[in-house]
Amino acid sequence: MKKTLLATAVAGALGASVGVAQAATIYNQDGTQLDLYGNIQIAYRSIDNEDGDAEDDLFDNGSTVGFSGQHVINPGLTGYFKAEFEHDADEEKTGAGLSSGDQAYLGMKGNFGDARVGSWDPLIDDWIQDPITNNEYFDVTDSTTDLGGLYGGDLSDTVDTDREGDKIQYVSPSLGGLQFAVGSQYKGDNEEEFNSDNANPDVSSNGSNASFFGGVKYTAGAFSIAGVYDDLDNYDLRDETTGDEYSATAYGVNAQYTMDALRISAKVENTDVDYADDSGDIMRYALGARYGYGFGDIYGAYQRVDADEEVANVVDSGGEDSFNEFSLGATYNLSPAMYTFVEYAQYDRTNDAGDGVAVGAVYSF
């Protein structure tokens, strides 16, 4: 689940020597600030396909251009926004240039907490999954990939699965180390995904619907623990073998400890699948670590996936009920604005499907 800017921010919090430049402030006057930031990410990957044959390419790894801003409404209240746009750095710019949007939201923050509306990563991603593998390219599976992917799945030829958009969220201030978050993803019946003429099997289509997600986090010094629940009420999972559709909920717990430049994190996550007599759990137990060695980071993760036989085909597992997943990686800072990375992943699939290596470079500002 690659998110380079967040990964470097996490590494910075660990005291590592982070290769990331500061955003350029375009305007800052009378309590109003506007910043420009972005990155170019180009990488090479070689990944085994379902037949066990390696396939490789040079590709864009998530290059973005973004704007962020804030305005002090009064001494205890600040309004803010963020808008990111993606582009394919490895392709010739013969079209419109920017290809799609990424995170985009506006909100207000202050002594009361933080409230926002728009599109951004799911709470279960930020609090439970990212501390395990906040990598550049490779990731271990999770309840989000069961739905087909965070930024849009390939389970339908009609429309992508949208896990980021149309959300509203409130995050409380930290009181004695305790913090909570609640939110909803609202999908109206005029949305493309829910339109009655749309045959997409990966989203529910019962008219307008508001899902629910929430979480609690407690931090004490270098230790933190978080729990998140997401009812996934706008989406259905699909058995790739039979075509059957399932409803599901997701929840998990993550604990992490930071010591100097070392962070260790553990999670337990469940996708609770419900379909007639084929109900079952997809349990995931994971351990991840990241160490800042002064010129970059070294990181790795292990995850054990145990799926009940009735719902194993929901997971992209090659039909196996239980399997192991590994990822290893390292970054090296060339300058405060530029770094390189190399990563390897192994997924314990039939014919080593999905196993591979990726190397790349990132320039950020």
mmCIF file of C-alpha atoms in Angstrom:
data_model
loop_
_atom_site.group_PDB
_atom_site.id
_atom_site.type_symbol
_atom_site.label_atom_id
_atom_site.label_comp_id
_atom_site.label_asym_id
_atom_site.label_seq_id
_atom_site.Cartn_x
_atom_site.Cartn_y
_atom_site.Cartn_z
ATOM 1 C CA MET A 1 0.000 0.000 0.000
ATOM 2 C CA LYS A 2 2.413 2.553 -1.265
ATOM 3 C CA LYS A 3 2.238 6.041 0.146
ATOM 4 C CA THR A 4 5.687 7.567 -0.160
ATOM 5 C CA LEU A 5 5.098 10.917 1.510
ATOM 6 C CA LEU A 6 3.465 9.314 4.533
ATOM 7 C CA ALA A 7 6.196 6.700 4.707
ATOM 8 C CA THR A 8 8.896 9.335 4.866
ATOM 9 C CA ALA A 9 6.930 11.266 7.457
ATOM 10 C CA VAL A 10 6.740 8.136 9.604
ATOM 11 C CA ALA A 11 10.453 7.552 9.172
ATOM 12 C CA GLY A 12 11.091 11.151 10.168
ATOM 13 C CA ALA A 13 9.134 10.645 13.360
ATOM 14 C CA LEU A 14 11.468 7.739 14.105
ATOM 15 C CA GLY A 15 14.500 9.971 13.814
ATOM 16 C CA ALA A 16 15.709 8.567 10.494
ATOM 17 C CA SER A 17 17.506 10.628 7.900
ATOM 18 C CA VAL A 18 14.609 11.190 5.556
ATOM 19 C CA GLY A 19 14.922 12.099 1.899
ATOM 20 C CA VAL A 20 11.966 14.442 1.578
ATOM 21 C CA ALA A 21 11.870 18.113 0.690
ATOM 22 C CA GLN A 22 9.542 20.687 2.158
ATOM 23 C CA ALA A 23 6.522 21.973 0.267
ATOM 24 C CA ALA A 24 6.933 25.352 -1.399
ATOM 25 C CA THR A 25 4.869 28.079 0.260
ATOM 26 C CA ILE A 26 3.256 30.173 -2.460
ATOM 27 C CA TYR A 27 1.414 32.575 -0.176
ATOM 28 C CA ASN A 28 1.488 33.202 3.570
ATOM 29 C CA GLN A 29 -0.099 36.376 4.864
ATOM 30 C CA ASP A 30 -2.757 37.456 7.371
ATOM 31 C CA GLY A 31 -3.328 33.893 8.601
ATOM 32 C CA THR A 32 -3.749 32.388 5.138
ATOM 33 C CA GLN A 33 -1.207 29.949 3.713
ATOM 34 C CA LEU A 34 -1.051 28.137 0.356
ATOM 35 C CA ASP A 35 1.525 25.422 -0.392
ATOM 36 C CA LEU A 36 2.559 23.549 -3.527
ATOM 37 C CA TYR A 37 4.072 20.079 -3.274
ATOM 38 C CA GLY A 38 4.493 16.933 -5.323
ATOM 39 C CA ASN A 39 6.734 14.097 -6.433
ATOM 40 C CA ILE A 40 7.940 12.136 -9.421
ATOM 41 C CA GLN A 41 8.123 8.374 -8.863
ATOM 42 C CA ILE A 42 9.454 6.068 -11.564
ATOM 43 C CA ALA A 43 10.208 2.410 -10.918
ATOM 44 C CA TYR A 44 10.984 -0.950 -12.527
ATOM 45 C CA ARG A 45 9.201 -4.158 -11.503
ATOM 46 C CA SER A 46 9.425 -7.845 -12.368
ATOM 47 C CA ILE A 47 6.491 -9.918 -11.079
ATOM 48 C CA ASP A 48 5.516 -13.556 -11.625
ATOM 49 C CA ASN A 49 2.143 -14.043 -13.307
ATOM 50 C CA GLU A 50 -0.388 -16.843 -12.630
ATOM 51 C CA ASP A 51 1.609 -19.207 -14.867
ATOM 52 C CA GLY A 52 4.827 -18.520 -12.952
ATOM 53 C CA ASP A 53 6.390 -16.465 -15.759
ATOM 54 C CA ALA A 54 8.082 -13.180 -14.862
ATOM 55 C CA GLU A 55 6.633 -10.030 -16.448
ATOM 56 C CA ASP A 56 8.404 -6.694 -16.168
ATOM 57 C CA ASP A 57 7.943 -3.043 -17.048
ATOM 58 C CA LEU A 58 9.030 0.489 -16.298
ATOM 59 C CA PHE A 59 6.102 2.270 -14.650
ATOM 60 C CA ASP A 60 4.892 5.303 -12.758
ATOM 61 C CA ASN A 61 4.649 4.535 -9.037
ATOM 62 C CA GLY A 62 2.181 7.250 -8.022
ATOM 63 C CA SER A 63 3.540 10.614 -9.136
ATOM 64 C CA THR A 64 1.430 13.498 -7.843
ATOM 65 C CA VAL A 65 1.111 17.271 -7.800
ATOM 66 C CA GLY A 66 -0.717 18.728 -4.834
ATOM 67 C CA PHE A 67 -1.945 21.912 -3.238
ATOM 68 C CA SER A 68 -2.731 22.464 0.424
ATOM 69 C CA GLY A 69 -3.846 25.507 2.316
ATOM 70 C CA GLN A 70 -5.201 26.778 5.578
ATOM 71 C CA HIS A 71 -6.775 29.916 6.978
ATOM 72 C CA VAL A 72 -7.067 30.976 10.605
ATOM 73 C CA ILE A 73 -10.758 31.717 11.106
ATOM 74 C CA ASN A 74 -10.220 32.669 14.766
ATOM 75 C CA PRO A 75 -7.518 31.797 17.340
ATOM 76 C CA GLY A 76 -9.146 28.420 18.078
ATOM 77 C CA LEU A 77 -10.424 27.466 14.627
ATOM 78 C CA THR A 78 -8.602 26.853 11.329
ATOM 79 C CA GLY A 79 -10.078 25.948 7.955
ATOM 80 C CA TYR A 80 -7.967 23.867 5.589
ATOM 81 C CA PHE A 81 -7.964 21.966 2.294
ATOM 82 C CA LYS A 82 -5.863 19.529 0.311
ATOM 83 C CA ALA A 83 -6.050 18.507 -3.361
ATOM 84 C CA GLU A 84 -3.755 15.997 -5.095
ATOM 85 C CA PHE A 85 -3.605 15.102 -8.786
ATOM 86 C CA GLU A 86 -1.868 12.125 -10.348
ATOM 87 C CA HIS A 87 0.076 11.837 -13.593
ATOM 88 C CA ASP A 88 1.977 9.060 -15.351
ATOM 89 C CA ALA A 89 5.613 10.103 -15.247
ATOM 90 C CA ASP A 90 6.738 7.219 -17.448
ATOM 91 C CA GLU A 91 4.409 7.990 -20.362
ATOM 92 C CA GLU A 92 4.637 10.572 -23.137
ATOM 93 C CA LYS A 93 2.512 13.609 -22.287
ATOM 94 C CA THR A 94 0.301 13.643 -25.387
ATOM 95 C CA GLY A 95 -3.028 13.832 -23.578
ATOM 96 C CA ALA A 96 -4.387 16.065 -20.874
ATOM 97 C CA GLY A 97 -1.366 15.621 -18.579
ATOM 98 C CA LEU A 98 -2.882 15.006 -15.147
ATOM 99 C CA SER A 99 -4.686 11.679 -15.369
ATOM 100 C CA SER A 100 -6.776 11.491 -12.200
ATOM 101 C CA GLY A 101 -7.322 12.798 -8.705
ATOM 102 C CA ASP A 102 -6.019 11.381 -5.453
ATOM 103 C CA GLN A 103 -6.895 12.716 -2.012
ATOM 104 C CA ALA A 104 -8.995 15.885 -1.916
ATOM 105 C CA TYR A 105 -10.825 17.283 1.088
ATOM 106 C CA LEU A 106 -11.660 20.352 3.130
ATOM 107 C CA GLY A 107 -12.297 20.723 6.823
ATOM 108 C CA MET A 108 -11.904 22.612 10.054
ATOM 109 C CA LYS A 109 -9.682 21.864 13.047
ATOM 110 C CA GLY A 110 -9.228 23.375 16.458
ATOM 111 C CA ASN A 111 -9.631 22.675 20.137
ATOM 112 C CA PHE A 112 -12.770 20.657 19.338
ATOM 113 C CA GLY A 113 -10.847 18.222 17.111
ATOM 114 C CA ASP A 114 -10.784 17.795 13.333
ATOM 115 C CA ALA A 115 -13.774 17.489 10.963
ATOM 116 C CA ARG A 116 -13.450 17.007 7.220
ATOM 117 C CA VAL A 117 -15.353 15.984 4.089
ATOM 118 C CA GLY A 118 -14.033 14.688 0.762
ATOM 119 C CA SER A 119 -11.767 11.795 -0.236
ATOM 120 C CA TRP A 120 -8.834 10.233 1.632
ATOM 121 C CA ASP A 121 -7.566 6.861 2.841
ATOM 122 C CA PRO A 122 -9.910 4.689 4.949
ATOM 123 C CA LEU A 123 -9.422 4.908 8.712
ATOM 124 C CA ILE A 124 -8.646 1.186 8.917
ATOM 125 C CA ASP A 125 -5.862 1.780 6.408
ATOM 126 C CA ASP A 126 -4.292 4.662 8.343
ATOM 127 C CA TRP A 127 -4.574 3.230 11.868
ATOM 128 C CA ILE A 128 -4.374 -0.554 11.373
ATOM 129 C CA GLN A 129 -2.761 -1.486 8.036
ATOM 130 C CA ASP A 130 -0.207 1.239 7.274
ATOM 131 C CA PRO A 131 1.978 0.705 10.353
ATOM 132 C CA ILE A 132 2.675 -2.828 9.087
ATOM 133 C CA THR A 133 3.604 -2.096 5.460
ATOM 134 C CA ASN A 134 3.707 1.555 4.563
ATOM 135 C CA ASN A 135 5.941 0.580 1.659
ATOM 136 C CA GLU A 136 6.849 2.141 -1.666
ATOM 137 C CA TYR A 137 5.251 -0.532 -3.889
ATOM 138 C CA PHE A 138 4.641 -4.018 -2.463
ATOM 139 C CA ASP A 139 2.122 -4.665 0.280
ATOM 140 C CA VAL A 140 0.573 -7.554 2.158
ATOM 141 C CA THR A 141 -3.143 -8.194 1.644
ATOM 142 C CA ASP A 142 -5.833 -6.788 3.935
ATOM 143 C CA SER A 143 -9.581 -6.246 4.186
ATOM 144 C CA THR A 144 -9.317 -3.427 1.633
ATOM 145 C CA THR A 145 -7.709 -5.628 -1.021
ATOM 146 C CA ASP A 146 -10.497 -8.160 -0.443
ATOM 147 C CA LEU A 147 -12.746 -5.521 -2.012
ATOM 148 C CA GLY A 148 -10.490 -5.151 -5.025
ATOM 149 C CA GLY A 149 -8.081 -2.443 -3.960
ATOM 150 C CA LEU A 150 -7.907 0.915 -2.261
ATOM 151 C CA TYR A 151 -7.804 3.149 -5.305
ATOM 152 C CA GLY A 152 -10.191 1.167 -7.476
ATOM 153 C CA GLY A 153 -10.508 -2.526 -8.094
ATOM 154 C CA ASP A 154 -10.370 -4.601 -11.256
ATOM 155 C CA LEU A 155 -13.368 -6.763 -10.328
ATOM 156 C CA SER A 156 -15.689 -4.889 -12.699
ATOM 157 C CA ASP A 157 -15.311 -3.627 -16.225
ATOM 158 C CA THR A 158 -17.914 -0.944 -15.547
ATOM 159 C CA VAL A 159 -16.598 1.189 -12.705
ATOM 160 C CA ASP A 160 -13.887 1.122 -10.055
ATOM 161 C CA THR A 161 -14.514 0.394 -6.400
ATOM 162 C CA ASP A 162 -14.250 3.721 -4.586
ATOM 163 C CA ARG A 163 -13.051 3.275 -1.005
ATOM 164 C CA GLU A 164 -11.758 6.839 -0.589
ATOM 165 C CA GLY A 165 -14.485 9.151 -1.830
ATOM 166 C CA ASP A 166 -17.673 10.747 -0.502
ATOM 167 C CA LYS A 167 -16.646 10.625 3.153
ATOM 168 C CA ILE A 168 -17.211 12.703 6.246
ATOM 169 C CA GLN A 169 -15.139 12.182 9.382
ATOM 170 C CA TYR A 170 -14.579 13.582 12.848
ATOM 171 C CA VAL A 171 -11.408 12.940 14.882
ATOM 172 C CA SER A 172 -11.364 14.030 18.506
ATOM 173 C CA PRO A 173 -8.448 15.774 20.203
ATOM 174 C CA SER A 174 -6.171 13.572 22.291
ATOM 175 C CA LEU A 175 -7.327 13.592 25.913
ATOM 176 C CA GLY A 176 -4.853 11.894 28.211
ATOM 177 C CA GLY A 177 -3.568 9.926 25.238
ATOM 178 C CA LEU A 178 -7.057 8.741 24.233
ATOM 179 C CA GLN A 179 -8.499 9.683 20.841
ATOM 180 C CA PHE A 180 -11.466 8.501 18.809
ATOM 181 C CA ALA A 181 -12.709 8.882 15.230
ATOM 182 C CA VAL A 182 -16.116 8.349 13.624
ATOM 183 C CA GLY A 183 -17.248 8.780 10.056
ATOM 184 C CA SER A 184 -19.364 7.672 7.154
ATOM 185 C CA GLN A 185 -19.088 7.143 3.425
ATOM 186 C CA TYR A 186 -22.291 8.398 1.818
ATOM 187 C CA LYS A 187 -23.243 7.009 -1.577
ATOM 188 C CA GLY A 188 -26.373 8.513 -3.101
ATOM 189 C CA ASP A 189 -28.524 6.761 -5.663
ATOM 190 C CA ASN A 190 -27.289 9.211 -8.299
ATOM 191 C CA GLU A 191 -23.700 8.011 -7.913
ATOM 192 C CA GLU A 192 -22.268 6.233 -10.950
ATOM 193 C CA GLU A 193 -21.498 3.161 -8.837
ATOM 194 C CA PHE A 194 -25.100 2.902 -7.606
ATOM 195 C CA ASN A 195 -27.022 3.927 -10.686
ATOM 196 C CA SER A 196 -29.664 1.331 -11.546
ATOM 197 C CA ASP A 197 -28.290 1.077 -15.079
ATOM 198 C CA ASN A 198 -24.883 0.077 -13.737
ATOM 199 C CA ALA A 199 -24.235 -3.674 -13.522
ATOM 200 C CA ASN A 200 -21.197 -3.402 -11.259
ATOM 201 C CA PRO A 201 -21.349 -6.408 -8.878
ATOM 202 C CA ASP A 202 -18.850 -4.968 -6.404
ATOM 203 C CA VAL A 203 -21.020 -2.268 -4.879
ATOM 204 C CA SER A 204 -24.397 -2.453 -3.183
ATOM 205 C CA SER A 205 -27.256 -0.920 -5.199
ATOM 206 C CA ASN A 206 -30.127 -0.433 -2.782
ATOM 207 C CA GLY A 207 -30.453 3.327 -3.224
ATOM 208 C CA SER A 208 -28.758 5.977 -1.121
ATOM 209 C CA ASN A 209 -26.723 4.566 1.725
ATOM 210 C CA ALA A 210 -24.439 5.848 4.485
ATOM 211 C CA SER A 211 -21.872 3.417 5.846
ATOM 212 C CA PHE A 212 -20.258 3.670 9.273
ATOM 213 C CA PHE A 213 -16.675 3.447 10.447
ATOM 214 C CA GLY A 214 -15.046 4.323 13.725
ATOM 215 C CA GLY A 215 -11.978 3.777 15.824
ATOM 216 C CA VAL A 216 -10.250 4.377 19.136
ATOM 217 C CA LYS A 217 -6.543 4.996 19.692
ATOM 218 C CA TYR A 218 -4.541 5.231 22.888
ATOM 219 C CA THR A 219 -0.971 6.562 23.031
ATOM 220 C CA ALA A 220 1.365 6.413 26.025
ATOM 221 C CA GLY A 221 4.858 7.615 25.261
ATOM 222 C CA ALA A 222 6.425 5.384 22.620
ATOM 223 C CA PHE A 223 3.557 2.869 22.716
ATOM 224 C CA SER A 224 0.195 3.104 20.967
ATOM 225 C CA ILE A 225 -2.727 0.790 20.334
ATOM 226 C CA ALA A 226 -5.661 1.346 17.971
ATOM 227 C CA GLY A 227 -8.850 -0.458 17.053
ATOM 228 C CA VAL A 228 -11.051 0.254 14.005
ATOM 229 C CA TYR A 229 -14.412 -1.066 12.785
ATOM 230 C CA ASP A 230 -15.781 -0.520 9.255
ATOM 231 C CA ASP A 231 -19.165 -1.957 8.226
ATOM 232 C CA LEU A 232 -18.242 -1.860 4.474
ATOM 233 C CA ASP A 233 -21.937 -1.254 3.940
ATOM 234 C CA ASN A 234 -21.543 0.191 0.454
ATOM 235 C CA TYR A 235 -19.672 -2.786 -1.006
ATOM 236 C CA ASP A 236 -19.990 -6.466 -1.792
ATOM 237 C CA LEU A 237 -17.174 -8.978 -2.067
ATOM 238 C CA ARG A 238 -17.213 -11.416 -4.960
ATOM 239 C CA ASP A 239 -16.094 -15.029 -5.181
ATOM 240 C CA GLU A 240 -13.923 -15.039 -8.315
ATOM 241 C CA THR A 241 -14.658 -18.754 -8.852
ATOM 242 C CA THR A 242 -18.451 -18.834 -8.552
ATOM 243 C CA GLY A 243 -19.367 -15.186 -9.082
ATOM 244 C CA ASP A 244 -21.373 -15.170 -5.834
ATOM 245 C CA GLU A 245 -21.592 -11.887 -3.940
ATOM 246 C CA TYR A 246 -20.944 -11.531 -0.211
ATOM 247 C CA SER A 247 -21.509 -8.805 2.350
ATOM 248 C CA ALA A 248 -18.753 -8.184 4.875
ATOM 249 C CA THR A 249 -17.497 -6.080 7.750
ATOM 250 C CA ALA A 250 -13.893 -5.345 8.651
ATOM 251 C CA TYR A 251 -12.235 -4.694 11.972
ATOM 252 C CA GLY A 252 -8.772 -4.871 13.425
ATOM 253 C CA VAL A 253 -6.364 -3.939 16.196
ATOM 254 C CA ASN A 254 -2.855 -2.567 15.797
ATOM 255 C CA ALA A 255 -0.179 -2.066 18.461
ATOM 256 C CA GLN A 256 3.134 -0.371 17.816
ATOM 257 C CA TYR A 257 6.212 0.620 19.771
ATOM 258 C CA THR A 258 8.894 3.114 18.773
ATOM 259 C CA MET A 259 12.409 3.069 20.199
ATOM 260 C CA ASP A 260 14.828 5.623 18.762
ATOM 261 C CA ALA A 261 14.972 4.821 15.014
ATOM 262 C CA LEU A 262 13.156 1.476 15.314
ATOM 263 C CA ARG A 263 9.412 0.966 15.022
ATOM 264 C CA ILE A 264 7.772 -2.422 15.600
ATOM 265 C CA SER A 265 4.096 -2.974 14.824
ATOM 266 C CA ALA A 266 1.689 -5.901 15.128
ATOM 267 C CA LYS A 267 -1.893 -6.282 13.934
ATOM 268 C CA VAL A 268 -4.841 -8.640 13.985
ATOM 269 C CA GLU A 269 -7.404 -7.943 11.263
ATOM 270 C CA ASN A 270 -10.574 -9.724 10.210
ATOM 271 C CA THR A 271 -12.804 -9.561 7.165
ATOM 272 C CA ASP A 272 -16.058 -11.041 8.482
ATOM 273 C CA VAL A 273 -17.847 -12.408 5.396
ATOM 274 C CA ASP A 274 -21.556 -13.271 5.360
ATOM 275 C CA TYR A 275 -23.300 -15.100 2.504
ATOM 276 C CA ALA A 276 -26.121 -17.566 3.211
ATOM 277 C CA ASP A 277 -24.471 -20.722 4.530
ATOM 278 C CA ASP A 278 -21.017 -19.635 3.384
ATOM 279 C CA SER A 279 -20.253 -17.263 6.239
ATOM 280 C CA GLY A 280 -16.729 -17.153 7.593
ATOM 281 C CA ASP A 281 -13.717 -15.122 8.638
ATOM 282 C CA ILE A 282 -10.580 -14.060 6.824
ATOM 283 C CA MET A 283 -8.129 -13.563 9.677
ATOM 284 C CA ARG A 284 -4.793 -11.819 9.246
ATOM 285 C CA TYR A 285 -1.954 -11.761 11.786
ATOM 286 C CA ALA A 286 0.962 -9.513 10.877
ATOM 287 C CA LEU A 287 4.223 -8.174 12.247
ATOM 288 C CA GLY A 288 6.160 -5.312 10.674
ATOM 289 C CA ALA A 289 9.318 -3.376 11.498
ATOM 290 C CA ARG A 290 11.066 -0.287 10.126
ATOM 291 C CA TYR A 291 14.542 0.947 11.078
ATOM 292 C CA GLY A 292 16.143 4.239 10.090
ATOM 293 C CA TYR A 293 19.854 3.567 9.607
ATOM 294 C CA GLY A 294 20.866 7.174 8.939
ATOM 295 C CA PHE A 295 20.796 7.208 5.137
ATOM 296 C CA GLY A 296 17.337 5.737 4.701
ATOM 297 C CA ASP A 297 15.130 2.948 6.054
ATOM 298 C CA ILE A 298 15.231 -0.837 6.174
ATOM 299 C CA TYR A 299 11.832 -2.477 6.622
ATOM 300 C CA GLY A 300 10.002 -5.765 6.403
ATOM 301 C CA ALA A 301 6.764 -7.517 7.259
ATOM 302 C CA TYR A 302 5.337 -10.992 7.725
ATOM 303 C CA GLN A 303 1.638 -11.851 7.595
ATOM 304 C CA ARG A 304 -0.245 -15.086 8.164
ATOM 305 C CA VAL A 305 -3.638 -15.297 6.447
ATOM 306 C CA ASP A 306 -6.135 -17.865 7.787
ATOM 307 C CA ALA A 307 -9.417 -17.968 5.868
ATOM 308 C CA ASP A 308 -12.350 -20.228 6.597
ATOM 309 C CA GLU A 309 -12.804 -22.713 3.749
ATOM 310 C CA GLU A 310 -16.271 -21.355 2.907
ATOM 311 C CA VAL A 311 -14.907 -17.891 2.036
ATOM 312 C CA ALA A 312 -11.328 -18.642 0.976
ATOM 313 C CA ASN A 313 -12.052 -17.816 -2.667
ATOM 314 C CA VAL A 314 -12.814 -14.215 -1.685
ATOM 315 C CA VAL A 315 -9.078 -13.829 -1.075
ATOM 316 C CA ASP A 316 -6.715 -13.783 -4.039
ATOM 317 C CA SER A 317 -4.992 -16.873 -2.678
ATOM 318 C CA GLY A 318 -4.999 -19.418 -5.464
ATOM 319 C CA GLY A 319 -7.623 -21.407 -3.558
ATOM 320 C CA GLU A 320 -5.557 -21.914 -0.408
ATOM 321 C CA ASP A 321 -7.226 -21.453 2.990
ATOM 322 C CA SER A 322 -4.050 -20.421 4.827
ATOM 323 C CA PHE A 323 -0.841 -18.942 3.523
ATOM 324 C CA ASN A 324 2.109 -16.684 4.361
ATOM 325 C CA GLU A 325 3.107 -13.297 2.953
ATOM 326 C CA PHE A 326 6.476 -11.551 3.192
ATOM 327 C CA SER A 327 7.860 -8.210 2.085
ATOM 328 C CA LEU A 328 11.317 -6.670 2.462
ATOM 329 C CA GLY A 329 12.623 -3.295 1.392
ATOM 330 C CA ALA A 330 15.176 -0.547 1.817
ATOM 331 C CA THR A 331 15.531 3.100 0.852
ATOM 332 C CA TYR A 332 18.660 5.181 0.334
ATOM 333 C CA ASN A 333 18.641 8.979 0.443
ATOM 334 C CA LEU A 334 20.582 10.662 -2.348
ATOM 335 C CA SER A 335 19.670 14.123 -1.073
ATOM 336 C CA PRO A 336 16.995 15.758 1.112
ATOM 337 C CA ALA A 337 14.700 15.701 -1.937
ATOM 338 C CA MET A 338 15.601 12.444 -3.688
ATOM 339 C CA TYR A 339 15.883 8.791 -2.708
ATOM 340 C CA THR A 340 15.904 5.303 -4.223
ATOM 341 C CA PHE A 341 14.311 2.064 -3.058
ATOM 342 C CA VAL A 342 14.359 -1.672 -3.625
ATOM 343 C CA GLU A 343 11.628 -4.099 -2.474
ATOM 344 C CA TYR A 344 10.899 -7.809 -2.657
ATOM 345 C CA ALA A 345 7.639 -9.650 -1.924
ATOM 346 C CA GLN A 346 6.582 -13.298 -1.667
ATOM 347 C CA TYR A 347 2.910 -14.294 -1.372
ATOM 348 C CA ASP A 348 2.852 -18.108 -1.145
ATOM 349 C CA ARG A 349 0.548 -18.462 -4.173
ATOM 350 C CA THR A 350 0.287 -21.168 -6.814
ATOM 351 C CA ASN A 351 3.180 -20.834 -9.295
ATOM 352 C CA ASP A 352 4.553 -18.010 -7.102
ATOM 353 C CA ALA A 353 1.945 -15.654 -8.573
ATOM 354 C CA GLY A 354 2.528 -12.075 -7.427
ATOM 355 C CA ASP A 355 6.077 -12.641 -6.181
ATOM 356 C CA GLY A 356 8.539 -10.114 -7.455
ATOM 357 C CA VAL A 357 11.016 -7.305 -7.054
ATOM 358 C CA ALA A 358 10.760 -3.558 -7.628
ATOM 359 C CA VAL A 359 13.386 -0.799 -7.729
ATOM 360 C CA GLY A 360 12.713 2.889 -8.167
ATOM 361 C CA ALA A 361 13.568 6.502 -7.554
ATOM 362 C CA VAL A 362 11.563 9.343 -6.017
ATOM 363 C CA TYR A 363 12.072 13.095 -6.283
ATOM 364 C CA SER A 364 9.787 15.086 -3.992
ATOM 365 C CA PHE A 365 9.270 18.743 -3.211
#
